[in-house]
Structure formats: structure tokens, C-alpha cells
CSV table of C-alpha atoms in Angstrom, one decimal:
chain,number,residue,atom,x,y,z
A,85,UNK,CA,-4.7,-21.0,-23.6
A,86,UNK,CA,-3.4,-18.0,-24.6
A,87,UNK,CA,-4.9,-14.4,-23.8
A,88,UNK,CA,-6.8,-12.8,-26.0
A,89,UNK,CA,-7.5,-9.2,-27.0
A,90,UNK,CA,-11.0,-8.7,-26.1
A,91,UNK,CA,-10.4,-11.4,-22.8
A,92,UNK,CA,-7.9,-8.6,-22.2
A,93,UNK,CA,-10.3,-5.6,-22.3
A,94,UNK,CA,-12.2,-7.5,-20.1
A,95,UNK,CA,-9.1,-8.3,-17.4
A,96,UNK,CA,-8.3,-4.7,-17.7
A,97,UNK,CA,-12.1,-3.6,-16.9
A,98,UNK,CA,-11.7,-4.6,-13.5
A,99,UNK,CA,-8.0,-4.0,-13.2
A,100,UNK,CA,-10.0,0.2,-13.8
A,101,UNK,CA,-12.4,-0.8,-11.4
A,102,UNK,CA,-15.0,-0.7,-14.7
A,103,UNK,CA,-16.6,-3.5,-13.8
A,104,UNK,CA,-16.4,-4.6,-10.0
A,105,UNK,CA,-17.7,-7.6,-7.8
A,106,UNK,CA,-18.0,-5.3,-5.0
A,107,UNK,CA,-16.0,-8.3,-2.7
A,108,UNK,CA,-14.3,-7.9,1.0
A,109,UNK,CA,-10.6,-8.4,1.5
A,110,UNK,CA,-11.4,-11.3,3.2
A,111,UNK,CA,-13.6,-12.7,0.4
A,112,UNK,CA,-11.0,-12.1,-1.8
A,113,UNK,CA,-8.0,-14.0,0.1
A,114,UNK,CA,-10.7,-17.0,0.2
A,115,UNK,CA,-10.7,-17.1,-3.3
A,116,UNK,CA,-6.6,-17.1,-4.0
A,117,UNK,CA,-4.9,-20.1,-3.2
A,118,UNK,CA,-1.7,-19.9,-0.6
A,119,UNK,CA,2.2,-20.6,-2.1
A,120,UNK,CA,1.5,-24.1,0.4
A,121,UNK,CA,-1.4,-25.3,-1.3
A,122,UNK,CA,0.6,-25.7,-4.9
A,123,UNK,CA,1.7,-29.7,-4.1
A,124,UNK,CA,0.4,-30.8,-7.9
A,125,UNK,CA,3.2,-28.5,-9.1
A,126,UNK,CA,6.2,-30.9,-10.1
A,127,UNK,CA,10.1,-30.5,-9.1
A,128,UNK,CA,11.9,-28.8,-12.2
A,129,UNK,CA,8.9,-26.9,-13.4
A,130,UNK,CA,9.5,-22.8,-14.0
A,131,UNK,CA,7.6,-20.4,-11.5
A,132,UNK,CA,7.7,-16.7,-11.8
A,133,UNK,CA,7.9,-15.2,-8.2
A,134,UNK,CA,6.8,-11.7,-8.0
A,135,UNK,CA,8.9,-10.4,-5.2
A,136,UNK,CA,8.7,-7.0,-3.0
A,137,UNK,CA,12.2,-5.7,-4.0
A,138,UNK,CA,12.2,-2.6,-3.8
A,139,UNK,CA,14.5,-2.3,-0.6
A,140,UNK,CA,17.5,-1.0,-0.1
A,141,UNK,CA,20.0,-3.6,1.3
A,142,UNK,CA,22.3,-2.1,4.5
A,143,UNK,CA,25.8,-3.3,5.0
A,144,UNK,CA,24.3,-6.8,6.6
A,145,UNK,CA,21.6,-8.6,6.7
A,146,UNK,CA,18.8,-7.7,9.0
A,147,UNK,CA,19.7,-3.4,7.5
A,148,UNK,CA,17.6,-3.1,5.1
A,149,UNK,CA,16.0,-6.1,3.7
A,150,UNK,CA,13.0,-7.1,6.1
A,151,UNK,CA,10.9,-7.0,2.3
A,152,UNK,CA,13.6,-9.2,1.1
A,153,UNK,CA,13.5,-11.3,4.1
A,154,UNK,CA,9.7,-11.4,3.8
A,155,UNK,CA,9.7,-14.0,0.7
A,156,UNK,CA,12.5,-16.4,2.5
A,157,UNK,CA,9.8,-18.6,3.4
A,158,UNK,CA,7.8,-18.6,0.1
A,159,UNK,CA,11.1,-19.2,-2.1
A,160,UNK,CA,11.9,-22.2,0.4
A,161,UNK,CA,8.9,-23.9,-0.5
A,162,UNK,CA,9.2,-23.4,-3.9
A,163,UNK,CA,13.2,-24.5,-3.5
A,164,UNK,CA,12.1,-27.3,-1.0
A,165,UNK,CA,10.1,-27.9,-3.9
A,166,UNK,CA,12.3,-28.6,-6.7
A,167,UNK,CA,10.2,-25.7,-8.6
A,168,UNK,CA,12.9,-23.2,-10.5
A,169,UNK,CA,11.8,-19.7,-9.6
A,170,UNK,CA,12.5,-16.7,-12.1
A,171,UNK,CA,12.1,-13.7,-9.8
A,172,UNK,CA,11.0,-10.2,-11.0
A,173,UNK,CA,9.8,-6.6,-9.4
A,174,UNK,CA,11.1,-3.1,-9.2
A,175,UNK,CA,12.3,-1.3,-7.7
A,176,UNK,CA,11.9,2.6,-6.5
A,177,UNK,CA,10.5,4.6,-9.8
A,178,UNK,CA,12.9,5.9,-11.4
A,179,UNK,CA,13.5,3.2,-13.8
A,180,UNK,CA,17.1,3.1,-14.1
A,181,UNK,CA,17.6,2.1,-10.9
A,182,UNK,CA,19.2,-1.7,-10.6
A,183,UNK,CA,18.5,-4.7,-8.8
A,184,UNK,CA,21.1,-6.0,-8.9
A,185,UNK,CA,23.0,-5.1,-5.1
A,186,UNK,CA,19.4,-6.8,-4.4
A,187,UNK,CA,20.1,-9.8,-6.1
A,188,UNK,CA,23.2,-10.3,-3.9
A,189,UNK,CA,21.9,-9.9,-0.5
A,190,UNK,CA,18.5,-11.8,-1.4
A,191,UNK,CA,21.6,-14.7,-2.2
A,192,UNK,CA,23.0,-14.0,1.5
A,193,UNK,CA,19.2,-14.7,2.8
A,194,UNK,CA,18.9,-17.2,0.7
A,195,UNK,CA,22.4,-18.9,1.2
A,196,UNK,CA,23.2,-19.2,-2.6
A,197,UNK,CA,24.1,-18.1,-5.8
A,198,UNK,CA,21.1,-16.7,-7.6
A,199,UNK,CA,21.8,-16.0,-11.5
A,200,UNK,CA,20.8,-12.1,-12.9
A,201,UNK,CA,20.4,-11.8,-16.0
A,202,UNK,CA,19.9,-7.1,-16.3
A,203,UNK,CA,18.2,-6.9,-19.9
A,204,UNK,CA,15.6,-9.8,-20.2
A,205,UNK,CA,13.1,-8.1,-22.4
A,206,UNK,CA,12.0,-6.6,-26.0
A,207,UNK,CA,10.7,-3.0,-25.8
A,208,UNK,CA,10.3,-3.1,-29.4
A,209,UNK,CA,8.8,-6.3,-30.0
A,210,UNK,CA,7.2,-6.9,-26.4
A,211,UNK,CA,8.9,-10.2,-26.4
A,212,UNK,CA,11.4,-11.9,-23.6
A,213,UNK,CA,15.0,-12.5,-24.7
A,214,UNK,CA,16.4,-15.3,-25.7
A,215,UNK,CA,19.0,-15.1,-22.6
A,216,UNK,CA,16.1,-15.8,-20.2
A,217,UNK,CA,15.0,-19.0,-21.7
A,218,UNK,CA,18.2,-20.2,-22.4
A,219,UNK,CA,19.0,-19.5,-18.2
A,220,UNK,CA,16.0,-21.8,-17.6
A,221,UNK,CA,16.8,-24.4,-19.1
A,222,UNK,CA,20.2,-24.3,-17.5
A,223,UNK,CA,18.6,-24.3,-14.7
A,224,UNK,CA,18.8,-27.1,-12.6
A,225,UNK,CA,15.8,-28.0,-10.0
A,226,UNK,CA,15.8,-25.7,-7.0
A,227,UNK,CA,17.7,-23.0,-8.8
A,228,UNK,CA,16.5,-19.1,-8.8
A,229,UNK,CA,17.0,-16.7,-11.8
A,230,UNK,CA,16.3,-12.5,-10.4
A,231,UNK,CA,15.3,-10.4,-14.2
A,232,UNK,CA,16.1,-6.4,-13.6
A,233,UNK,CA,14.3,-3.6,-12.7
A,234,UNK,CA,10.8,-4.4,-14.4
A,235,UNK,CA,10.0,-0.3,-14.5
A,236,UNK,CA,13.0,-0.3,-16.7
A,237,UNK,CA,10.5,-1.5,-19.2
A,238,UNK,CA,7.8,1.2,-20.3
A,239,UNK,CA,5.2,-1.7,-21.0
A,240,UNK,CA,5.8,-2.2,-16.9
A,241,UNK,CA,4.0,1.7,-16.2
A,242,UNK,CA,1.6,1.9,-19.1
A,243,UNK,CA,-1.2,1.7,-16.7
A,244,UNK,CA,-0.7,4.2,-13.8
A,245,UNK,CA,-2.3,7.0,-15.9
A,246,UNK,CA,-5.1,4.6,-18.6
A,247,UNK,CA,-8.0,5.6,-17.9
A,248,UNK,CA,-11.2,3.6,-19.4
A,249,UNK,CA,-11.2,4.7,-22.4
A,250,UNK,CA,-7.3,3.7,-22.6
A,251,UNK,CA,-8.6,0.4,-22.8
A,252,UNK,CA,-8.9,-1.0,-26.2
A,253,UNK,CA,-6.0,0.7,-27.2
A,254,UNK,CA,-3.8,-1.3,-24.3
A,255,UNK,CA,-5.4,-4.7,-24.1
A,256,UNK,CA,-3.3,-6.5,-27.5
A,257,UNK,CA,0.1,-5.3,-26.6
A,258,UNK,CA,-1.0,-6.0,-23.4
A,259,UNK,CA,-2.5,-9.8,-23.8
A,260,UNK,CA,1.1,-10.3,-25.8
A,261,UNK,CA,2.8,-9.4,-22.6
A,262,UNK,CA,1.0,-11.7,-20.7
A,263,UNK,CA,1.3,-14.9,-23.7
A,264,UNK,CA,5.4,-14.2,-23.6
A,265,UNK,CA,5.4,-14.6,-19.5
A,266,UNK,CA,3.2,-18.1,-20.6
A,267,UNK,CA,5.2,-19.1,-23.4
A,268,UNK,CA,8.3,-18.5,-22.5
A,269,UNK,CA,9.1,-18.1,-18.5
A,270,UNK,CA,6.8,-20.5,-16.3
A,271,UNK,CA,2.4,-21.1,-16.3
A,272,UNK,CA,2.4,-21.0,-12.4
A,273,UNK,CA,2.8,-17.4,-10.6
A,274,UNK,CA,3.5,-16.8,-7.5
A,275,UNK,CA,2.7,-13.5,-5.8
A,276,UNK,CA,4.8,-12.2,-2.7
A,277,UNK,CA,5.1,-8.3,-2.9
A,278,UNK,CA,2.9,-7.1,-0.5
A,279,UNK,CA,3.8,-3.8,-1.4
A,280,UNK,CA,4.0,-4.0,-3.8
A,281,UNK,CA,0.2,-1.9,-4.4
A,282,UNK,CA,1.1,0.2,-7.9
A,283,UNK,CA,-0.3,-0.9,-11.4
A,284,UNK,CA,2.3,-2.8,-12.0
A,285,UNK,CA,1.8,-4.8,-15.3
A,286,UNK,CA,3.6,-7.7,-13.0
A,287,UNK,CA,1.5,-7.8,-11.2
A,288,UNK,CA,-1.7,-7.2,-12.8
A,289,UNK,CA,-2.1,-8.4,-16.3
A,290,UNK,CA,0.8,-11.0,-16.5
A,291,UNK,CA,-1.7,-13.5,-14.2
A,292,UNK,CA,-4.0,-13.2,-17.1
A,293,UNK,CA,-2.3,-15.9,-19.2
A,294,UNK,CA,-1.4,-18.4,-15.9
A,295,UNK,CA,-2.8,-21.6,-15.5
A,296,UNK,CA,-2.0,-21.5,-11.3
A,297,UNK,CA,-1.7,-18.6,-9.7
A,298,UNK,CA,-1.1,-17.8,-5.5
A,299,UNK,CA,0.0,-15.8,-2.9
A,300,UNK,CA,2.8,-16.4,-1.3
A,301,UNK,CA,2.8,-17.0,2.6
A,302,UNK,CA,4.0,-14.1,3.9
A,303,UNK,CA,1.2,-11.4,1.8
A,304,UNK,CA,-1.1,-14.3,2.9
A,305,UNK,CA,-0.2,-13.6,6.7
A,306,UNK,CA,-0.8,-10.1,6.1
A,307,UNK,CA,-3.9,-10.3,4.8
A,308,UNK,CA,-5.7,-12.7,7.1
A,309,UNK,CA,-4.2,-11.6,10.0
A,310,UNK,CA,-3.4,-8.0,11.0
A,311,UNK,CA,-5.1,-6.5,8.5
A,312,UNK,CA,-8.3,-9.0,8.6
A,313,UNK,CA,-8.1,-7.7,12.8
A,314,UNK,CA,-8.1,-4.0,11.4
A,315,UNK,CA,-11.2,-4.3,9.9
A,316,UNK,CA,-12.2,-4.4,13.2
A,317,UNK,CA,-10.9,-1.4,14.7
A,318,UNK,CA,-12.5,1.0,16.8
A,319,UNK,CA,-9.9,3.7,16.4
A,320,UNK,CA,-8.1,5.5,13.9
A,321,UNK,CA,-5.4,8.0,13.4
A,322,UNK,CA,-5.3,9.5,9.8
A,323,UNK,CA,-3.0,11.9,8.3
A,324,UNK,CA,-1.2,13.0,5.6
A,325,UNK,CA,-0.8,15.1,2.4
A,326,UNK,CA,-3.3,14.2,-0.1
A,327,UNK,CA,-7.0,14.8,1.1
A,328,UNK,CA,-7.6,11.6,-1.3
A,329,UNK,CA,-7.2,9.9,1.7
A,330,UNK,CA,-11.0,10.9,2.8
A,331,UNK,CA,-12.1,7.8,1.1
A,332,UNK,CA,-9.8,5.7,2.5
A,333,UNK,CA,-11.2,6.7,5.7
A,334,UNK,CA,-14.6,6.7,4.9
A,335,UNK,CA,-14.7,3.1,3.9
A,336,UNK,CA,-13.2,2.7,6.9
A,337,UNK,CA,-16.1,4.6,8.6
A,338,UNK,CA,-18.4,2.4,6.9
A,339,UNK,CA,-17.9,-1.0,8.1
A,340,UNK,CA,-19.7,0.3,11.5
A,341,UNK,CA,-16.7,-0.2,13.4
A,342,UNK,CA,-15.0,3.0,14.2
A,343,UNK,CA,-16.0,5.8,17.1
A,344,UNK,CA,-12.9,7.7,17.5
A,345,UNK,CA,-11.0,9.4,14.5
A,346,UNK,CA,-8.1,11.1,14.9
A,347,UNK,CA,-6.9,13.8,12.0
A,348,UNK,CA,-3.9,15.3,11.5
A,349,UNK,CA,-2.2,16.9,8.0
A,350,UNK,CA,-4.4,17.6,5.4
A,351,UNK,CA,-6.7,15.6,6.0
A,352,UNK,CA,-7.2,17.2,9.3
A,353,UNK,CA,-7.8,20.7,7.9
A,354,UNK,CA,-10.9,19.7,5.4
A,355,UNK,CA,-12.5,17.7,8.4
A,356,UNK,CA,-11.6,21.1,10.1
A,357,UNK,CA,-13.4,23.2,7.2
A,358,UNK,CA,-16.6,21.5,6.9
A,359,UNK,CA,-16.7,21.1,11.3
A,360,UNK,CA,-17.0,24.8,11.6
A,361,UNK,CA,-19.4,24.9,8.3
A,362,UNK,CA,-21.4,22.9,9.8
A,363,UNK,CA,-21.9,24.0,13.0
A,364,UNK,CA,-22.5,27.8,10.4
A,365,UNK,CA,-19.2,29.0,10.8
A,366,UNK,CA,-15.4,29.3,8.4
A,367,UNK,CA,-12.7,28.4,8.8
A,368,UNK,CA,-9.7,29.3,6.7
A,369,UNK,CA,-7.3,26.5,5.7
A,370,UNK,CA,-4.6,29.4,4.1
A,371,UNK,CA,-3.7,28.1,0.8
A,372,UNK,CA,-4.8,24.2,0.7
A,373,UNK,CA,-7.9,25.8,-0.4
A,374,UNK,CA,-6.6,28.9,-2.8
A,375,UNK,CA,-7.5,27.9,-6.8
A,376,UNK,CA,-3.8,29.1,-7.7
A,377,UNK,CA,-2.5,25.8,-6.2
A,378,UNK,CA,-4.7,23.1,-7.8
A,379,UNK,CA,-2.1,22.1,-9.4
A,380,UNK,CA,-0.2,21.0,-5.8
A,381,UNK,CA,-1.4,17.3,-3.6
A,382,UNK,CA,-1.9,19.8,-0.2
A,383,UNK,CA,-4.8,21.5,-2.1
A,384,UNK,CA,-8.7,20.5,-1.1
A,385,UNK,CA,-10.7,21.8,-3.4
A,386,UNK,CA,-15.0,22.3,-2.7
A,387,UNK,CA,-16.1,19.4,-3.5
A,388,UNK,CA,-13.6,17.5,-1.0
A,389,UNK,CA,-15.1,19.7,1.6
A,390,UNK,CA,-18.8,18.8,1.0
A,391,UNK,CA,-17.8,15.3,1.1
A,392,UNK,CA,-16.4,15.7,4.6
A,393,UNK,CA,-19.5,17.7,6.3
A,394,UNK,CA,-21.4,14.4,5.4
A,395,UNK,CA,-19.0,12.4,6.5
A,396,UNK,CA,-19.2,14.3,9.9
A,397,UNK,CA,-23.0,14.5,9.9
A,398,UNK,CA,-23.6,10.5,9.7
A,399,UNK,CA,-20.4,10.3,11.9
A,400,UNK,CA,-22.2,12.3,14.3
A,401,UNK,CA,-25.9,10.7,14.8
A,402,UNK,CA,-23.4,7.5,15.0
A,403,UNK,CA,-21.7,8.0,18.0
A,404,UNK,CA,-18.4,8.9,16.2
A,405,UNK,CA,-15.6,11.5,18.2
A,406,UNK,CA,-13.5,13.4,15.4
A,407,UNK,CA,-10.6,14.5,17.3
A,408,UNK,CA,-8.9,17.0,15.5
A,409,UNK,CA,-6.2,19.7,16.3
A,410,UNK,CA,-7.0,22.6,17.4
A,411,UNK,CA,-3.5,24.3,16.9
A,412,UNK,CA,-0.8,24.6,14.1
A,413,UNK,CA,2.8,25.3,13.5
A,414,UNK,CA,3.0,27.2,9.8
A,415,UNK,CA,5.1,27.8,7.4
A,416,UNK,CA,7.6,30.3,9.3
A,417,UNK,CA,7.6,28.0,12.5
A,418,UNK,CA,4.6,30.5,14.4
A,419,UNK,CA,1.9,28.8,16.4
A,420,UNK,CA,-1.4,29.6,15.8
A,421,UNK,CA,-4.7,28.7,15.5
A,422,UNK,CA,-6.2,30.5,13.2
A,423,UNK,CA,-4.9,30.7,9.0
A,424,UNK,CA,-4.7,33.9,6.9
A,425,UNK,CA,-5.5,33.1,3.6
A,426,UNK,CA,-1.3,32.8,2.4
A,427,UNK,CA,-0.1,30.6,5.4
A,428,UNK,CA,-0.2,26.6,5.0
A,429,UNK,CA,0.2,24.4,8.4
A,430,UNK,CA,3.4,21.7,8.2
A,431,UNK,CA,2.2,20.9,12.0
A,432,UNK,CA,0.1,20.1,14.5
A,433,UNK,CA,0.7,22.7,17.6
A,434,UNK,CA,1.3,22.3,21.4
A,435,UNK,CA,-2.7,22.7,22.5
A,436,UNK,CA,-3.4,19.7,20.2
A,437,UNK,CA,-0.7,17.7,21.0
A,438,UNK,CA,-2.2,17.8,24.6
A,439,UNK,CA,-5.3,17.1,22.8
A,440,UNK,CA,-5.1,14.3,21.6
A,441,UNK,CA,-3.2,13.0,24.5
A,442,UNK,CA,-6.3,13.6,26.8
A,443,UNK,CA,-8.4,11.8,24.3
A,444,UNK,CA,-6.5,9.0,24.1
A,445,UNK,CA,-6.8,8.4,28.3
A,446,UNK,CA,-11.0,8.9,27.2
A,447,UNK,CA,-10.3,6.3,24.6
A,448,UNK,CA,-8.5,4.0,27.0
A,449,UNK,CA,-11.4,3.9,29.7
A,450,UNK,CA,-13.9,3.1,26.8
A,451,UNK,CA,-12.1,0.3,25.8
A,452,UNK,CA,-12.4,-0.7,28.9
A,453,UNK,CA,-16.1,-1.2,28.9
A,454,UNK,CA,-16.3,-3.4,25.7
A,455,UNK,CA,-17.0,-6.9,25.5
A,456,UNK,CA,-14.4,-7.2,22.6
A,457,UNK,CA,-10.8,-6.4,22.2
A,458,UNK,CA,-10.0,-2.7,21.8
A,459,UNK,CA,-8.0,-1.7,18.2
A,460,UNK,CA,-6.4,0.7,16.7
A,461,UNK,CA,-4.9,1.5,13.8
A,462,UNK,CA,-2.9,4.3,13.0
A,463,UNK,CA,-1.9,5.8,9.2
A,464,UNK,CA,0.4,9.0,8.1
A,465,UNK,CA,2.6,11.4,9.6
A,466,UNK,CA,1.2,14.8,11.8
A,467,UNK,CA,3.3,16.8,10.1
A,468,UNK,CA,6.6,17.8,7.0
A,469,UNK,CA,8.0,15.6,9.9
A,470,UNK,CA,11.3,15.2,7.7
A,471,UNK,CA,11.8,18.9,8.6
A,472,UNK,CA,13.5,19.0,12.1
A,473,UNK,CA,11.5,22.2,12.6
A,474,UNK,CA,8.1,20.2,11.6
A,475,UNK,CA,8.8,16.8,13.8
A,476,UNK,CA,7.4,18.1,16.8
A,477,UNK,CA,3.9,17.0,16.6
A,478,UNK,CA,4.8,13.7,15.3
A,479,UNK,CA,7.4,12.3,17.3
A,480,UNK,CA,5.5,12.9,20.9
A,481,UNK,CA,3.0,11.5,18.8
A,482,UNK,CA,4.6,8.0,19.1
A,483,UNK,CA,4.8,7.6,22.4
A,484,UNK,CA,0.5,7.5,22.4
A,485,UNK,CA,0.6,4.5,20.5
A,486,UNK,CA,2.7,2.2,23.4
A,487,UNK,CA,0.1,3.4,25.5
A,488,UNK,CA,-2.2,2.2,23.9
A,489,UNK,CA,-0.4,-1.2,23.8
A,490,UNK,CA,0.9,-0.8,27.8
A,491,UNK,CA,-3.2,-0.8,28.1
A,492,UNK,CA,-4.1,-4.0,26.3
A,493,UNK,CA,-5.0,-2.2,22.7
A,494,UNK,CA,-3.7,-4.0,19.7
A,495,UNK,CA,-2.7,-0.8,17.8
A,496,UNK,CA,-1.5,-1.2,14.0
A,497,UNK,CA,0.8,0.6,11.8
A,498,UNK,CA,0.1,1.4,8.3
A,499,UNK,CA,3.6,1.4,7.3
A,500,UNK,CA,4.7,4.1,5.0
A,501,UNK,CA,5.8,7.1,6.4
A,502,UNK,CA,4.1,6.0,9.7
A,503,UNK,CA,6.5,3.4,10.1
A,504,UNK,CA,9.5,5.4,9.3
A,505,UNK,CA,8.3,8.1,12.1
A,506,UNK,CA,7.8,4.4,14.4
A,507,UNK,CA,11.5,3.8,13.5
A,508,UNK,CA,12.8,6.7,14.4
A,509,UNK,CA,11.0,8.0,17.2
A,510,UNK,CA,10.4,4.7,19.0
A,511,UNK,CA,10.8,1.0,18.9
A,512,UNK,CA,9.4,-1.7,17.3
A,513,UNK,CA,7.6,-3.2,20.5
A,514,UNK,CA,5.5,0.2,20.7
A,515,UNK,CA,2.9,-1.5,18.5
A,516,UNK,CA,1.1,-5.2,17.7
A,517,UNK,CA,2.2,-4.6,14.1
A,518,UNK,CA,3.6,-2.3,11.7
A,519,UNK,CA,3.2,-2.7,8.2
A,520,UNK,CA,5.7,-3.3,5.8
A,521,UNK,CA,3.7,-1.2,2.9
A,522,UNK,CA,1.7,1.8,3.1
A,523,UNK,CA,-0.2,2.2,-0.4
A,524,UNK,CA,-1.4,-1.4,0.3
A,525,UNK,CA,-2.5,-1.7,3.4
A,526,UNK,CA,-4.8,1.5,2.9
A,527,UNK,CA,-6.0,-0.2,-0.3
A,528,UNK,CA,-7.0,-3.0,1.5
A,529,UNK,CA,-8.6,-0.9,4.3
A,530,UNK,CA,-9.7,1.9,2.2
A,531,UNK,CA,-12.6,2.5,-0.7
A,532,UNK,CA,-10.7,0.6,-3.8
A,533,UNK,CA,-9.5,-3.1,-3.7
A,534,UNK,CA,-5.7,-4.2,-3.8
A,535,UNK,CA,-4.8,-4.3,-7.5
A,536,UNK,CA,-3.3,-7.8,-7.1
A,537,UNK,CA,-5.5,-9.2,-5.0
A,538,UNK,CA,-8.2,-8.7,-8.3
A,539,UNK,CA,-5.7,-10.1,-10.4
A,540,UNK,CA,-5.2,-12.5,-8.2
A,541,UNK,CA,-8.7,-13.7,-7.9
A,542,UNK,CA,-9.5,-12.9,-11.7
A,543,UNK,CA,-6.6,-15.9,-12.7
A,544,UNK,CA,-7.5,-17.8,-9.6
A,545,UNK,CA,-11.8,-18.2,-10.2
A,546,UNK,CA,-11.3,-18.2,-14.5
A,547,UNK,CA,-13.4,-15.3,-14.5
A,548,UNK,CA,-13.2,-12.6,-17.4
């Protein structure tokens, strides 16, 4: 049955968070089928696969293509069942980027030719081009078709900055797009793009028109295994440029398991100022509190300081230890314990690293008293690590992840920049698991649900 404008409005209200079910991660996973459960989909059926295509393949298989390789099990299941799999997804944020090289590498991984369609959508009429329909009709059971970068078309990105007030104006267009996919491409949809946590139309709208939806085997495994384990972490190391990570940290703390919080970056600056104010003092955090910089991602508004104060006050009552930097590497390379109004921290200093190492030792001693496994979750980097002048904090702390793992702690790295830092300064076996996606992991553990899980749950339960 076609999706009406009214149904799409209800759908978008859930996607944009106006109407919430307040489900936990494991609730979503329990309500969404896995691809292996689609046993009643006959051979020759077109199946739309939202793939994890955002990668830069290297010279040979195994280089820069981990996301493509993560899709293999799901795609092989579809091939063994004779489905005609139409794969779509994005690469980067630039609409001009092409998936042509990705298509070639995916073919090498699967050992077959993949038909590539470079121009598959008519943005003027919001319709699927005839070339797609013709390719599906010409395909044999087990064939693959890959569509060009979804972000090539504006409609894919229309929800990125959408507000609830925009829903009535967007609903009719997005309903038409969803119906086009159902009518001309497939009525079965599989999401095997663990890292695709943005509000892309292909991820969060198209499932509305599908008869059947499922989560790919890799994505299911990540959510039900490592991410489920992270829900029970007692120690979290959270850092980064944006203060909005406070929301995610608060959600993690609210689960009641966390007893140790290590912070760095802008997040730490907000918490440091909050802790000082709670103790009747103050602490200048430089340009990060200057309203003249409020258009910058590192700016920390007063309401975030108040949020941090509440978090620390409640955390102290629960016995949570907040371990924060005590010295900083500033923009000119100076190491200082205080900041002036024009200063900005770009890394933690040597005294902080010594403190962190000492506190990790205390955590390991504390962990010996537990009657359950010790779990640590690390997200982000300590400073502007891409600049060699400010990489020391991030680089040196990687050894602490290995130290915890060697002591029997299950150590998880939340992908993104933290994952990149592990690749640069450590080894894969220094941790229990390094996720292939940063934003998706934070969504899953943080304050907001993963958008594509919201979409799949609605489609699977027909609850819209």
C-alpha cells in the first residue's frame, strides 16, 4: 500500500523526535528482523540494500575497505537465495563524489561483476529513472546492481537540518520518493550500513514504503554484541571538540553502571569550569566561553556549564569519579595550568597524562573487586591530534587501552577519530573491539536513538 502524505507526516514526527517511544537499544534490536530471517523471500526478488559504501579502497582488497567487507555476509546470504540485490548508499558529504571505485572493489570482494548506474534519479520529478527498472528486469537471480552516491541528489539530504515545523512541507515529497522505490525498485529492504547514522532519505524514509525490512548481519552483530556490552561499561573516556557530547555522557551515566569518567577536549573544559563553580571557585576556559566565538563548534554556552554542574553534583553523590585535565597545551605550544581569555587548549599536558595513568591503575585495582566483567568505553581524541604539535596526549594514552586490555578489561573504542588514533598509534589487538562508526555508536549509547533503527522498527511493526 502506498505511503500517504499523512502517514509520512506521522513517520517524520518519529524520525525527528517529536513523538518518541523511549525504547532502549536492545528493544529496537528485538523488534527488527535480521536478514537471515527473510526466508520467505523467493529467488528472483529485487531486494534494496542500504550499504556501508563510505570508504576509500586502497591498492588491494583489505586496504581501506573494511566497511565493504563488513557487508559481505549479508550480500552472500542474498546471493545464495537468488535475490537481485540493488545496493545504494553514500560516499563522504560532497555530492560530487562517485562510488565508481567502490563498485569495482565490492565486485572484487564478491568475486563478480556489479552493474553500476551513475544517474538513477530524476530530481525534477522525484522519480526513479527507467535505467534502474530496465537493469532489474535484465538481471538474473543472484546479480548485483549498485546505484551512484545517494547524496548526489538534494532529496537525500533534505532532513539533515529539518525541524518539526518543516514536516508538512516535506511529507508529500518524501512520500513520493518512498513510493517510487517500492514501485520501481523493490519492496524488501535490508539495512547493512552500520556507520550511516545521518538522517539520509535512503536510510530513514525509504523503509516506510517497504513490505519487509531487515537489519544486515554485521549491523545486527555490532548492536547485539559489542554495543550491548558497552551499555554496562563502568569506565568511559569521552573527549572531543563539541560540548554536545555532554548529552551522550549524561545518558551513559543515567544507566547506573558508570563509576569512572575520564574527559578531555572541549567536553573536559566545560566540566572543569563546572566543577570549580560547584566548589565555590571559577576557572577561565579562554575563547571557548567567549560569546564572540559562539558560531564556532568549540564554544561552550552558559547553559552547558549549568548542565555539567548538575551532572557532576549528581555523579559525586553516586560515587562517580570525574578525572579531568590539570594542565593544557595551548595554541602556541605552551603548557599551562590556567588559561587566559584569549587562550585555547589543543591538547592535554604531561601532568594530565601522569594523572590519567595513575587513575587507570586505580581503576584496575577497583575492577578486581567486581563480581562482573570490567568494561571500558573510549570515544574521541584528546586534542587536535592531526597536528603533530598536539598529538602527544592522544598518542601516549593509547598505551593505557592496551594496559586495561592486558589486565582483563573489555575495552571498546567508539570508531571515528578514536578509531583512527588507535590505527595510528596502536594495534588492533590492544582493544577488545574497534567500531567502524563513531556517530552511530554515540547515538546507540547516548541520548538519542540511532535514526535508521527508529525507521526499521516502525517499518517492521507497522507502527505509523
